[in-house]
Amino acid sequence: MNGQNRNDIKPGLSVSIVLKQDQRTGKLTRGIVKDILTNSGTHPHGIKVRLADGQVGRVKEIHPS
Protein backbone atom coordinates (compact mmCIF):
# COMPACT_ATOMS: atom_id res chain seq x y z
CA MET A 1 0.00 0.00 0.00
CA ASN A 2 1.13 3.51 -0.68
CA GLY A 3 0.50 6.31 1.79
CA GLN A 4 -1.88 8.44 -0.27
CA ASN A 5 -5.16 7.50 1.47
CA ARG A 6 -5.76 8.84 4.96
CA ASN A 7 -8.12 5.94 5.79
CA ASP A 8 -5.22 3.45 5.41
CA ILE A 9 -3.14 5.16 8.10
CA LYS A 10 -3.76 4.80 11.84
CA PRO A 11 -1.69 5.71 14.92
CA GLY A 12 0.51 2.77 15.91
CA LEU A 13 1.10 1.64 12.31
CA SER A 14 4.63 0.92 11.07
CA VAL A 15 5.42 3.09 8.03
CA SER A 16 8.25 4.50 5.96
CA ILE A 17 8.20 8.26 5.43
CA VAL A 18 10.28 10.70 3.43
CA LEU A 19 11.45 13.66 5.53
CA LYS A 20 11.39 17.19 4.07
CA GLN A 21 15.21 17.30 3.83
CA ASP A 22 15.26 13.88 2.12
CA GLN A 23 12.71 14.66 -0.63
CA ARG A 24 15.43 15.17 -3.27
CA THR A 25 17.17 11.86 -2.51
CA GLY A 26 14.04 9.86 -1.66
CA LYS A 27 15.68 8.39 1.46
CA LEU A 28 13.06 6.67 3.62
CA THR A 29 12.82 6.75 7.41
CA ARG A 30 10.95 3.96 9.19
CA GLY A 31 8.88 4.50 12.31
CA ILE A 32 5.58 4.24 14.14
CA VAL A 33 2.77 6.74 13.42
CA LYS A 34 1.90 8.97 16.38
CA ASP A 35 -0.25 11.68 14.73
CA ILE A 36 -1.83 12.19 11.30
CA LEU A 37 -1.23 15.78 10.18
CA THR A 38 -2.99 15.84 6.78
CA ASN A 39 -6.68 16.73 7.04
CA SER A 40 -7.77 15.82 3.50
CA GLY A 41 -8.77 12.25 2.60
CA THR A 42 -6.02 11.80 0.02
CA HIS A 43 -2.78 13.51 -0.97
CA PRO A 44 -0.78 12.79 -4.15
CA HIS A 45 2.60 12.98 -2.35
CA GLY A 46 1.52 10.96 0.68
CA ILE A 47 -0.27 11.70 3.95
CA LYS A 48 1.83 13.80 6.33
CA VAL A 49 2.38 12.17 9.74
CA ARG A 50 4.39 12.65 12.92
CA LEU A 51 6.28 9.55 14.08
CA ALA A 52 6.61 8.44 17.70
CA ASP A 53 10.15 9.92 17.77
CA GLY A 54 8.85 13.34 16.63
CA GLN A 55 9.99 13.27 12.99
CA VAL A 56 7.50 14.61 10.42
CA GLY A 57 7.19 13.47 6.82
CA ARG A 58 4.96 12.02 4.12
CA VAL A 59 4.08 8.31 4.12
CA LYS A 60 5.55 6.41 1.18
CA GLU A 61 5.07 2.80 2.38
CA ILE A 62 2.84 1.07 4.92
CA HIS A 63 4.40 -2.05 6.45
CA PRO A 64 2.28 -5.07 7.40
CA SER A 65 2.23 -5.74 11.14
CSV table of C-alpha atoms in Angstrom, one decimal:
chain,number,residue,atom,x,y,z
A,1,MET,CA,0.0,0.0,0.0
A,2,ASN,CA,1.1,3.5,-0.7
A,3,GLY,CA,0.5,6.3,1.8
A,4,GLN,CA,-1.9,8.4,-0.3
A,5,ASN,CA,-5.2,7.5,1.5
A,6,ARG,CA,-5.8,8.8,5.0
A,7,ASN,CA,-8.1,5.9,5.8
A,8,ASP,CA,-5.2,3.5,5.4
A,9,ILE,CA,-3.1,5.2,8.1
A,10,LYS,CA,-3.8,4.8,11.8
A,11,PRO,CA,-1.7,5.7,14.9
A,12,GLY,CA,0.5,2.8,15.9
A,13,LEU,CA,1.1,1.6,12.3
A,14,SER,CA,4.6,0.9,11.1
A,15,VAL,CA,5.4,3.1,8.0
A,16,SER,CA,8.3,4.5,6.0
A,17,ILE,CA,8.2,8.3,5.4
A,18,VAL,CA,10.3,10.7,3.4
A,19,LEU,CA,11.5,13.7,5.5
A,20,LYS,CA,11.4,17.2,4.1
A,21,GLN,CA,15.2,17.3,3.8
A,22,ASP,CA,15.3,13.9,2.1
A,23,GLN,CA,12.7,14.7,-0.6
A,24,ARG,CA,15.4,15.2,-3.3
A,25,THR,CA,17.2,11.9,-2.5
A,26,GLY,CA,14.0,9.9,-1.7
A,27,LYS,CA,15.7,8.4,1.5
A,28,LEU,CA,13.1,6.7,3.6
A,29,THR,CA,12.8,6.7,7.4
A,30,ARG,CA,10.9,4.0,9.2
A,31,GLY,CA,8.9,4.5,12.3
A,32,ILE,CA,5.6,4.2,14.1
A,33,VAL,CA,2.8,6.7,13.4
A,34,LYS,CA,1.9,9.0,16.4
A,35,ASP,CA,-0.2,11.7,14.7
A,36,ILE,CA,-1.8,12.2,11.3
A,37,LEU,CA,-1.2,15.8,10.2
A,38,THR,CA,-3.0,15.8,6.8
A,39,ASN,CA,-6.7,16.7,7.0
A,40,SER,CA,-7.8,15.8,3.5
A,41,GLY,CA,-8.8,12.2,2.6
A,42,THR,CA,-6.0,11.8,0.0
A,43,HIS,CA,-2.8,13.5,-1.0
A,44,PRO,CA,-0.8,12.8,-4.2
A,45,HIS,CA,2.6,13.0,-2.3
A,46,GLY,CA,1.5,11.0,0.7
A,47,ILE,CA,-0.3,11.7,3.9
A,48,LYS,CA,1.8,13.8,6.3
A,49,VAL,CA,2.4,12.2,9.7
A,50,ARG,CA,4.4,12.6,12.9
A,51,LEU,CA,6.3,9.6,14.1
A,52,ALA,CA,6.6,8.4,17.7
A,53,ASP,CA,10.1,9.9,17.8
A,54,GLY,CA,8.9,13.3,16.6
A,55,GLN,CA,10.0,13.3,13.0
A,56,VAL,CA,7.5,14.6,10.4
A,57,GLY,CA,7.2,13.5,6.8
A,58,ARG,CA,5.0,12.0,4.1
A,59,VAL,CA,4.1,8.3,4.1
A,60,LYS,CA,5.5,6.4,1.2
A,61,GLU,CA,5.1,2.8,2.4
A,62,ILE,CA,2.8,1.1,4.9
A,63,HIS,CA,4.4,-2.1,6.4
A,64,PRO,CA,2.3,-5.1,7.4
A,65,SER,CA,2.2,-5.7,11.1
